[in-house]
Coordinates of C-alpha atoms in Angstrom, one line a residue:
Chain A
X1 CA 137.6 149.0 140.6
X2 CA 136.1 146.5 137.8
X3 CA 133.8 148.2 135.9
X4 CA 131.6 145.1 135.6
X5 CA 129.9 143.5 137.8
X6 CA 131.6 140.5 139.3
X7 CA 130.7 137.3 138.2
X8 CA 129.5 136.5 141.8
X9 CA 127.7 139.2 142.0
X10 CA 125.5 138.2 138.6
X11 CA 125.6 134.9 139.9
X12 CA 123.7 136.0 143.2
X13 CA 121.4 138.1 141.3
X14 CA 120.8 135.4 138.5
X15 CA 120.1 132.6 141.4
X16 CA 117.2 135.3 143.4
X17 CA 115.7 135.6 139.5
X18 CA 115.3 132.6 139.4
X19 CA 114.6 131.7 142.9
X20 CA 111.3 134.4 141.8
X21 CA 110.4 132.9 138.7
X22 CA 109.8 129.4 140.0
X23 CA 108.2 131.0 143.0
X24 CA 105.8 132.9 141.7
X25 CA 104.9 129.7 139.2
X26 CA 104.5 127.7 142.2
X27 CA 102.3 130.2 144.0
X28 CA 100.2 130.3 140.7
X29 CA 99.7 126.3 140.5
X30 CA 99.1 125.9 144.1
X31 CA 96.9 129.3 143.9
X32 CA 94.3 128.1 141.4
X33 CA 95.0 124.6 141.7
X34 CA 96.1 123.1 144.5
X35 CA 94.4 125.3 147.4
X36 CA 90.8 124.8 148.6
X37 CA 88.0 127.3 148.3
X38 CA 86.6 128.8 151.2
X39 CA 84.1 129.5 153.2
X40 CA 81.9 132.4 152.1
X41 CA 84.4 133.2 148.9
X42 CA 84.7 130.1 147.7
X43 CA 87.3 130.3 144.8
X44 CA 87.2 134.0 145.0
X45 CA 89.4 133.5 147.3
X46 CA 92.3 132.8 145.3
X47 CA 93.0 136.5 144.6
X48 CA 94.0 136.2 148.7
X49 CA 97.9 134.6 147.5
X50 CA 98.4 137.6 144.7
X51 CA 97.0 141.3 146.1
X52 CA 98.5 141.1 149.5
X53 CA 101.8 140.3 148.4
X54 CA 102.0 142.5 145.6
X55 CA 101.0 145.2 148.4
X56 CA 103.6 144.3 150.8
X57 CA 106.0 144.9 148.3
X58 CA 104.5 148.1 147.7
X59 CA 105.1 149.2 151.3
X60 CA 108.3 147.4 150.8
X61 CA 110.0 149.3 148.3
X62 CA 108.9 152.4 149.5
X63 CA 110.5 151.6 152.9
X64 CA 113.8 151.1 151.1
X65 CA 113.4 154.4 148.8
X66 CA 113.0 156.2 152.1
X67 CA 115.5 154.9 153.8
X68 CA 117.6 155.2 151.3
X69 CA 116.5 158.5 150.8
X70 CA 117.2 158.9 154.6
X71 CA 120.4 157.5 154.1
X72 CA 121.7 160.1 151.1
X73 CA 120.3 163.1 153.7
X74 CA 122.6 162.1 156.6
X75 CA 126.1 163.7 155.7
X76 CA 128.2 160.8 156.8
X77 CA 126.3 158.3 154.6
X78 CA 126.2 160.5 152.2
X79 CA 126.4 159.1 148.3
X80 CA 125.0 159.1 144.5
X81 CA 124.4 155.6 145.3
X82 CA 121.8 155.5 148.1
X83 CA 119.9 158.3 145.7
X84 CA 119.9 156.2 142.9
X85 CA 118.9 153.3 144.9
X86 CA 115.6 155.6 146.1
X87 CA 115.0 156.5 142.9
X88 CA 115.3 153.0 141.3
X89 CA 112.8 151.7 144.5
X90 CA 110.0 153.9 144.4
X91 CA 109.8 153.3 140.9
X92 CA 109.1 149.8 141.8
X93 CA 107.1 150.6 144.4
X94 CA 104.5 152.8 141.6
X95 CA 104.4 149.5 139.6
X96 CA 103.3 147.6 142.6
X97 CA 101.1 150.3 143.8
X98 CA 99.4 150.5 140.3
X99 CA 99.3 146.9 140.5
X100 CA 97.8 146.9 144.3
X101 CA 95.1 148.8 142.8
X102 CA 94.6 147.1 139.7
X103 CA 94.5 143.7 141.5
X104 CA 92.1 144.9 144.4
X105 CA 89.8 146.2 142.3
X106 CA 89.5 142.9 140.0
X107 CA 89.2 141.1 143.5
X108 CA 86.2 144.0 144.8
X109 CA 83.8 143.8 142.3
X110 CA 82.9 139.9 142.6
X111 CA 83.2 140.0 146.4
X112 CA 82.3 143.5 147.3
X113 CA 80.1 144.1 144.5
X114 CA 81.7 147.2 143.6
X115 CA 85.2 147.9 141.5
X116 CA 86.4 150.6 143.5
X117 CA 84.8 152.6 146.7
X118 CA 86.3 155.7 149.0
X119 CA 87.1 154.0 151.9
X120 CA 90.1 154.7 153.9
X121 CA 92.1 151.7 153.0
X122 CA 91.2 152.4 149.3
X123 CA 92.0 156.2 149.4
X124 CA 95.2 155.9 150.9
X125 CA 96.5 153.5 148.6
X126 CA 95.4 155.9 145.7
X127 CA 96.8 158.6 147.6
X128 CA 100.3 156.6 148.3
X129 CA 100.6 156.0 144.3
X130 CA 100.0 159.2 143.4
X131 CA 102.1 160.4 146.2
X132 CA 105.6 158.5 144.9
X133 CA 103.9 159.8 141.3
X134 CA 104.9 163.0 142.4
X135 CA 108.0 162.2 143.8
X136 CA 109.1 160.8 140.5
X137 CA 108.4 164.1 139.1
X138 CA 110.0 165.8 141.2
X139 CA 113.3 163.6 140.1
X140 CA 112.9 165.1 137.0
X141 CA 113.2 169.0 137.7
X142 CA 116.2 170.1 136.7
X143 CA 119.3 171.3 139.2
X144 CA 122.6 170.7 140.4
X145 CA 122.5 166.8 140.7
X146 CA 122.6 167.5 144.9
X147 CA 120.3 169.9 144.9
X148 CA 118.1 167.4 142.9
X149 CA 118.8 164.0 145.3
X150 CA 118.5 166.5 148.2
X151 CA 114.7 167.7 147.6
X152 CA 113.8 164.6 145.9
X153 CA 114.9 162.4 149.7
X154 CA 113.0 164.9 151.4
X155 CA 109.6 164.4 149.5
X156 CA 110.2 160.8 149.5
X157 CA 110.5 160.9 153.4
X158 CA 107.3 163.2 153.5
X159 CA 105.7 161.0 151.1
X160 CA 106.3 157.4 153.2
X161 CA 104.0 159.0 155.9
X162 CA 101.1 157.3 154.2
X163 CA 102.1 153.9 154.9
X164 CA 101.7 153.6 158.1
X165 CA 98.4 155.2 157.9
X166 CA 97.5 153.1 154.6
X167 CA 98.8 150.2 157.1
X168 CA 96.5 151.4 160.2
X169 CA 93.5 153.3 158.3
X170 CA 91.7 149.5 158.3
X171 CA 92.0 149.5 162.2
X172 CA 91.5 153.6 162.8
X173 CA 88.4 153.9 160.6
X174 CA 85.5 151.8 159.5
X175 CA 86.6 150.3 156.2
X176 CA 85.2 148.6 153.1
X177 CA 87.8 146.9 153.5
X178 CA 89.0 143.7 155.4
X179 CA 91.6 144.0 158.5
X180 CA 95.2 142.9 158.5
X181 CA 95.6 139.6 156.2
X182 CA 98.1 137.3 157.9
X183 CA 97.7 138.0 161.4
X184 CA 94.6 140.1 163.4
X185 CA 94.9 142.6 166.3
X186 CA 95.6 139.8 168.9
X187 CA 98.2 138.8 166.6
X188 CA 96.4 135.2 165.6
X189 CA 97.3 133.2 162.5
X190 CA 93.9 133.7 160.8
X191 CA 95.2 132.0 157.6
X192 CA 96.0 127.9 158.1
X193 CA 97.3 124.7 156.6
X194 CA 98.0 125.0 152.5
X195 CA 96.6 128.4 152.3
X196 CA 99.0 130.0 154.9
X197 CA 102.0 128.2 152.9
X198 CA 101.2 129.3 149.4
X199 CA 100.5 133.2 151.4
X200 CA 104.5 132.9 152.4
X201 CA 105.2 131.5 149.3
X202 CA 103.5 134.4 147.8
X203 CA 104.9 137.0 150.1
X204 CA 109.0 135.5 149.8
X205 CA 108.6 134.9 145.4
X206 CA 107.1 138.8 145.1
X207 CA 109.3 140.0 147.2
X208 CA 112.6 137.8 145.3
X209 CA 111.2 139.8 142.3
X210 CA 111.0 143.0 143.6
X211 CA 114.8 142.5 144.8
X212 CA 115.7 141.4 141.1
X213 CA 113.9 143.9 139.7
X214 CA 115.5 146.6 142.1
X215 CA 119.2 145.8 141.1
X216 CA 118.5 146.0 137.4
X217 CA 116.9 149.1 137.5
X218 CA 119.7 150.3 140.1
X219 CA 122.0 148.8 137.3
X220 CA 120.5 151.2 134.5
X221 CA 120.4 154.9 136.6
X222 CA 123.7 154.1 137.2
X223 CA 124.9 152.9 133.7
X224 CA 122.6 156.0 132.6
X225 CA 124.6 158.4 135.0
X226 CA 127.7 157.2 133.6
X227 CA 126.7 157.9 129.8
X228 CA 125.2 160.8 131.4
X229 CA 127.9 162.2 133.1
X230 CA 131.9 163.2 130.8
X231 CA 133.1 160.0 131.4
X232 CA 136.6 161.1 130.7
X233 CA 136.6 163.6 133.9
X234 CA 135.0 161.1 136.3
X235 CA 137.9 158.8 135.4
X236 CA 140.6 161.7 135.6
X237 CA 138.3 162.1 139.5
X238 CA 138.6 158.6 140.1
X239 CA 142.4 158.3 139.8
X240 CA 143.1 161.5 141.4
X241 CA 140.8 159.9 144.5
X242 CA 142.5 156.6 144.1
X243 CA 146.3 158.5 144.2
X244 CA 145.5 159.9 147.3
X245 CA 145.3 156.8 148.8
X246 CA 142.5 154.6 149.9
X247 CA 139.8 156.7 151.2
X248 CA 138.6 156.7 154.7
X249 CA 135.0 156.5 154.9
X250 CA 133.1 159.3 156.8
X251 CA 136.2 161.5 157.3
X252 CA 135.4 164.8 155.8
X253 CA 139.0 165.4 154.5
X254 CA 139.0 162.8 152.6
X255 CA 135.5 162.3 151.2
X256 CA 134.5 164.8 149.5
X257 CA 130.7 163.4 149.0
X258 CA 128.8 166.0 151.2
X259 CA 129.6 168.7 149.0
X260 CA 130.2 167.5 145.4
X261 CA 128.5 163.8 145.3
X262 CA 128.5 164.6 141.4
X263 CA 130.4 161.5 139.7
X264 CA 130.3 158.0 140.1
X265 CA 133.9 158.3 141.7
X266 CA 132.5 160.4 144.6
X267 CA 129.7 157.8 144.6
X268 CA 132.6 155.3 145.3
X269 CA 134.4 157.3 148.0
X270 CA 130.9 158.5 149.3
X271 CA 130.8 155.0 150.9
X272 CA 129.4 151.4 150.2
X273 CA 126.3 151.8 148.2
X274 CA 123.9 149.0 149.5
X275 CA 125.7 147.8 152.4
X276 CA 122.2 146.3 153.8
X277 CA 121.5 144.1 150.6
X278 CA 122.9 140.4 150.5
X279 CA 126.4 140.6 150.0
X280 CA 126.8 139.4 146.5
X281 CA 124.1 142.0 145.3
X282 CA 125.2 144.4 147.2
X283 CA 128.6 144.3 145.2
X284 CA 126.7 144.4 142.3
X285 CA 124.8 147.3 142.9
X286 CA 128.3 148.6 144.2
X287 CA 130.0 147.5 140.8
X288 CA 127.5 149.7 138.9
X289 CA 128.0 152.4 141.0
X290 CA 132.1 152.3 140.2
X291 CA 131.2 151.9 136.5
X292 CA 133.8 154.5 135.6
X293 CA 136.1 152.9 133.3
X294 CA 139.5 151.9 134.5
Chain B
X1 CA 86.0 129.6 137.8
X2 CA 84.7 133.2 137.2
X3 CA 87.0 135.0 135.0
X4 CA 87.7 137.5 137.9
X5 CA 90.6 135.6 139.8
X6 CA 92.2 134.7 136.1
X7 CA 92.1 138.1 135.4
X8 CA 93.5 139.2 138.6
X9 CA 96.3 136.4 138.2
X10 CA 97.1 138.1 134.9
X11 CA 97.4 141.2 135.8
X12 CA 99.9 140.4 138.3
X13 CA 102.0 138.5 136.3
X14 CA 102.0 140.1 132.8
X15 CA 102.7 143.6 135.7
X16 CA 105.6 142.4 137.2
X17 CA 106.8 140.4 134.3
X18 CA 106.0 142.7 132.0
X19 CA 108.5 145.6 133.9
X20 CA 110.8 143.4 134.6
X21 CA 111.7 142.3 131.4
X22 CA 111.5 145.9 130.2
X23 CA 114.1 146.7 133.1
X24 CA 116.4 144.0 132.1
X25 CA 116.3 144.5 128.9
X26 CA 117.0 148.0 129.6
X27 CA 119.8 147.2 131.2
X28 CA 121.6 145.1 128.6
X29 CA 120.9 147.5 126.0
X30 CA 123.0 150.0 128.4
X31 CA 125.7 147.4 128.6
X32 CA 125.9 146.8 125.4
X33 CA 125.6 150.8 124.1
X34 CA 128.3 151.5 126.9
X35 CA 130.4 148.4 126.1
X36 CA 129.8 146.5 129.0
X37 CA 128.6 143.7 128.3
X38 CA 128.0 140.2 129.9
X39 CA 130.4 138.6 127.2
X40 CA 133.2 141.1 127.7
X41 CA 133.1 140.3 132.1
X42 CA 133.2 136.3 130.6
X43 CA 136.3 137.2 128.6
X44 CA 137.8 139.1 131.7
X45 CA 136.6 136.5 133.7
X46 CA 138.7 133.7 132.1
X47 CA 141.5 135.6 131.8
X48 CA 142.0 136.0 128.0
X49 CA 142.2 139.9 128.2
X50 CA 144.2 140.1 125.3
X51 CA 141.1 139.3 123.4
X52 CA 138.7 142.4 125.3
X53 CA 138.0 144.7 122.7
X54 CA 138.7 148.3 123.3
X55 CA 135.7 149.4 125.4
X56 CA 136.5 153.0 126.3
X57 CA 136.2 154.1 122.5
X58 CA 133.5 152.0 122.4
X59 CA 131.5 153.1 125.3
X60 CA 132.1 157.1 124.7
X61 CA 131.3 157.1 121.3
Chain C
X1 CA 109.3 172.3 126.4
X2 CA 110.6 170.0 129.3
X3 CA 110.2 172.2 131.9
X4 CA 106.5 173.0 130.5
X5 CA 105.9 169.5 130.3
X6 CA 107.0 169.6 134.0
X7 CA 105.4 172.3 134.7
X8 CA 101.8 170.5 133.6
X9 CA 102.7 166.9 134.9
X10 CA 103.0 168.7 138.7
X11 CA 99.7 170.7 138.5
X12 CA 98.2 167.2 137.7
X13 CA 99.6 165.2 140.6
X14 CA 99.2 168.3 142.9
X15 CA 95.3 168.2 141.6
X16 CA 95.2 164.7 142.3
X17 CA 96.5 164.6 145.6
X18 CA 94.3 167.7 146.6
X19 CA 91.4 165.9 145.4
X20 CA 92.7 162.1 147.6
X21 CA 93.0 164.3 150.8
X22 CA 89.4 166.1 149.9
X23 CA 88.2 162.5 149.3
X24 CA 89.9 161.2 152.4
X25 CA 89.2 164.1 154.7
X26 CA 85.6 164.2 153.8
X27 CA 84.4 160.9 153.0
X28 CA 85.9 158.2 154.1
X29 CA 86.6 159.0 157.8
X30 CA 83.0 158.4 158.2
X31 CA 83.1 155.6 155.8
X32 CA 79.5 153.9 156.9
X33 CA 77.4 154.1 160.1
X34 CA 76.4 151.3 162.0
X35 CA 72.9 150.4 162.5
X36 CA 72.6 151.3 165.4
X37 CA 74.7 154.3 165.2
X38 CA 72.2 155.3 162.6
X39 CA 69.0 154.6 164.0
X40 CA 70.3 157.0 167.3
X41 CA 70.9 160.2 164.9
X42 CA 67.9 159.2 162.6
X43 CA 66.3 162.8 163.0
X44 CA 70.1 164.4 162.2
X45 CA 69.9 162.2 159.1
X46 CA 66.6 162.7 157.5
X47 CA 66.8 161.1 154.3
X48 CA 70.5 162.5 153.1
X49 CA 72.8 159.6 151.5
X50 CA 74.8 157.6 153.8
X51 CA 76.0 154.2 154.4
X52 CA 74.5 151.8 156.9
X53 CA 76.5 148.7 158.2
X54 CA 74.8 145.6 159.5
X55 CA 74.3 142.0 159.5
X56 CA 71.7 140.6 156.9
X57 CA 69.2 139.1 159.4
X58 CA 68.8 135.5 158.9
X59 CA 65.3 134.9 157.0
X60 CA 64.2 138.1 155.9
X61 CA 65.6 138.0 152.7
X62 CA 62.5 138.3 149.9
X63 CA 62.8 139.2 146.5
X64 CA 60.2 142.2 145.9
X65 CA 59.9 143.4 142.2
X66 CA 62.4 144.9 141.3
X67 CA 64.5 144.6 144.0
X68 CA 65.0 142.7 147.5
X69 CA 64.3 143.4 151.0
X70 CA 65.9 142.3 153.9
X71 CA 66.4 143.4 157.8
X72 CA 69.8 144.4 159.0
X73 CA 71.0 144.8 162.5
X74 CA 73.6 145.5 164.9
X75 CA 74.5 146.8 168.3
X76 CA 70.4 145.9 169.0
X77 CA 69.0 147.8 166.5
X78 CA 67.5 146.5 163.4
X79 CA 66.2 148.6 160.5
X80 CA 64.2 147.0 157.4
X81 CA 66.0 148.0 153.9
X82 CA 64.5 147.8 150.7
X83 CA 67.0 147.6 147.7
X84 CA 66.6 148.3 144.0
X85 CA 70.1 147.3 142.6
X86 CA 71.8 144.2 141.7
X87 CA 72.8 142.5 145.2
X88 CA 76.3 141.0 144.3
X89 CA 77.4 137.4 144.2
X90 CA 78.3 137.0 147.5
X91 CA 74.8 138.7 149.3
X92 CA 73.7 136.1 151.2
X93 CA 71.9 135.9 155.1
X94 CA 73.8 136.1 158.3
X95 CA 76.8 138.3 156.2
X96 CA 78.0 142.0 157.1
X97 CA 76.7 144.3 154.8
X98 CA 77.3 148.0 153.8
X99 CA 74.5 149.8 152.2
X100 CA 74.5 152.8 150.4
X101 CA 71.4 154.9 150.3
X102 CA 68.8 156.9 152.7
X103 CA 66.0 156.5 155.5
X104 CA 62.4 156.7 154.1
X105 CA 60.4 159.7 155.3
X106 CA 57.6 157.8 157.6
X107 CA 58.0 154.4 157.4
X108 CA 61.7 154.1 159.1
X109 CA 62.9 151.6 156.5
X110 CA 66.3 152.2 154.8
X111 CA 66.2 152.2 150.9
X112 CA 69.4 151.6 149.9
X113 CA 70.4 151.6 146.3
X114 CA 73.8 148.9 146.2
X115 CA 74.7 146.5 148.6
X116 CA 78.4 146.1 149.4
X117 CA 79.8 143.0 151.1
X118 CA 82.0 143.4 154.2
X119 CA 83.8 139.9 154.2
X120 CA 85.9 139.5 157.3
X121 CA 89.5 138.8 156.8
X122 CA 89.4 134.8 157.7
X123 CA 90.0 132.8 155.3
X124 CA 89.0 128.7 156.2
X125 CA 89.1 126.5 153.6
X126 CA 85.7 125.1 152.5
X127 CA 85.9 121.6 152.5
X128 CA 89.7 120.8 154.5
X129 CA 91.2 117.1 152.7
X130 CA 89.1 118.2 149.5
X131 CA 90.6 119.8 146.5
X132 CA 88.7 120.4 143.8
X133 CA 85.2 120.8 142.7
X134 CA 83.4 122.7 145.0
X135 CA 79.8 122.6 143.7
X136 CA 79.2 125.9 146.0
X137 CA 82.1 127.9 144.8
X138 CA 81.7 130.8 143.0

């Protein structure tokens, strides 16, 4: 158990920073520079390699807080870690919102001609926002620390409802605003040549930085847990569970994260955090989550 | 251009920059509080652990 | 203190969300009409606020004082509109429109008080093998 993230797994993490960065400054050059105006938009339509990324990450990282979420609610997959990892994505996923919102409205007002209408698309994203908003909150209301990662997964699972309607509401009801980006209903590219390549670029570099982003924030609810939390007596946990040999994942005997799930040691037996991440960030979200000292 | 797209660039980036940053630097300041930090896994890392401070009384204080 | 901090935070984003589903529910459902749509419940409507959906009829467009006037149509239907606001950048003939205002009493016509553009969701570049410079852009 190293209390610090392996130098691999910084490494990973450093390389998908930086794999972001220069992403994102590419998109930018060949987003206001390099791409052609368009028909009808003309350079208005610039805005088209920034909002829908920025919104797919949105739906993004509220998939992963719910299925995370989903994840800490099944008993056998039960740990601190998949809570933490909920918590520390839907906080992302408000940012992006916020910014979904910000960004669509600069993009309205000179196209549309108005900054913000109540149209289905519009509402729903509002609505999603204030939704995660509110589950946020409700991370904060005191209780046992199961209790709390208990109701907060379920509002998160209630909460992700919206996006597939947010996702639909453009094709279920007459809309402001415009139908699916990328592809339309009979699933044709409507986006070609250097546009469509600086979209993906868009799409992969937003969503490089949402993955960086995710593991340092994971990084800090579990380094705050462990301040949080008498370090001594998690350690004194951890070598108790680490006498009694390795522990076998999803046996009740031995794991006893359904019930107590309170330390980062029954984080560590409760099983492997983010098993579904890239391996090297994976074992670094996993190294914060054994941060107990050795 | 029209101010509009610049603006909306901006946004973007000075939003998801801007948290980022704050994240990260969230995070060292953590490290550093709970004595964790990058410089003490480069120590452990080359082996010298003769020369790793004490980071349990450092962390708990 | 916390907990009434708390306490005030989720009255807020429970009002919020309560007012989202009332805004959802009520208006946006029925976000705009189409012109045709519209012109087949004109007596329903009377002259209460809605939104009418067309295309900008190629050749109508006038500038009247204060204003501009224009025909929009769809599904076979075309109503006259009248409109005292700012049309925005991007008005122009032959585009999807969304209007927000009433039928006139009488004369049939649509006074509408903004025009919204409906752009599609294609995107083609503008001049293809050209970079910079478009004279045209906005």
């Amino acid at each position: 158990m190293n209390p610090i993230v392996s130098r691999r797994a910084s490494l990973v993490t450093g390389a998908v920073g930086l794999t972001a960065l220069v992403g994102i400054a590419a998109t930018v050059w060949l987003g206001l520079w390099v791409t052609p105006p368009a028909v009808g938009m003309g350079n208005l339509v610039r805005l088209l390699y920034i909002h829908p990324p920025v919104a797919w990450v949105c739906y993004l990282a509220f998939g992963v807080a719910t299925a995370a979420s989903l994840a800490y609610l099944w008993p056998r997959t039960r740990s601190r870690s998949w809570d933490r990892l909920a918590g520390a994505s839907a906080e992302l996923g408000v940012v992006f919102a916020a910014l979904t919102l910000v960004t669509g409205s600069i993009w309205g007002y000179p196209t549309w001609g108005t900054w913000w209408t109540w149209d289905a698309r519009l509402t729903t994203t509002a609505l999603l926002a204030v939704l995660y908003v509110g589950y946020l909150a409700i991370r904060k209301v005191p209780g046992s620390p199961h209790v709390v990662a208990r109701r907060s997964a379920v509002v998160a699972v209630l909460a992700f409802v919206d996006v597939p309607v947010n996702y639909l509401s453009v094709y279920w009801w007459k809309t402001l605003h415009q139908t699916g980006t990328v592809l339309d209903p009979s699933k044709q590219l409507k986006v070609h040549g250097i546009m469509a390549w600086t979209l993906l670029l868009g799409f992969v570099s937003f969503t490089l930085a949402y993955a960086w982003i995710l593991v340092q924030r994971y990084r800090v609810a579990a380094l705050e847990d462990h301040r949080d939390s008498d370090g001594l007596t998690s350690a004194i946990a951890e070598r108790i569970a680490e006498g009694a040999g390795s522990p076998t994942r999803g046996t009740p005997s031995a794991a006893p994260a359904p019930t107590v799930s309170t330390s980062p040691a029954a984080a560590s037996l409760g099983g492997n955090g983010a098993g579904s991440l890239a391996r090297g960030v994976s074992s670094e979200l996993d190294g914060a989550s054994s941060v107990v000292a050795k | 251009m029209n101010g509009y797209i610049e603006a909306g660039y901006v946004v973007a980036l000075v939003g998801v920059g801007g948290y980022g940053a704050a994240v990260a630097a969230r995070r060292r300041k953590l490290e550093k509080v709970l004595g964790l930090t990058r410089s003490h896994a480069a120590v452990e890392a080359s082996g010298r652990k003769d020369r790793r401070p004490g980071r349990r009384s450092e962390g708990l204080r | 203190m916390p907990a009434r901090r708390l306490w005030i935070a989720g009255l807020l984003i429970v009002a919020a969300i309560g007012f989202l589903v009332y805004k959802g529910l009520g208006n946006s459902l029925v976000y705009f009409r189409t012109v045709n749509q519209a012109v087949a419940m004109r007596a329903q409507l009377g002259t209460t606020a809605f939104r009418l959906e067309g295309d900008v009829v190629p050749g109508t467009v006038k500038s009247v004082p204060g204003g501009v006037h224009f025909d929009v149509s769809a599904g076979g239907d075309t109503v006259s509109v009248v409109d005292h606001g700012q049309p925005p950048q991007m008005f122009a003939a032959g585009i999807p429109v969304v209007l927000e205002g009433h039928f006139q009493s009488g004369t049939g016509g649509f006074v509408s008080n903004q025009i919204l553009v409906k752009h599609s969701s294609s995107y083609i570049a503008a001049h293809p093998g050209r970079v910079k410079g478009d004279p045209t852009a906005a």
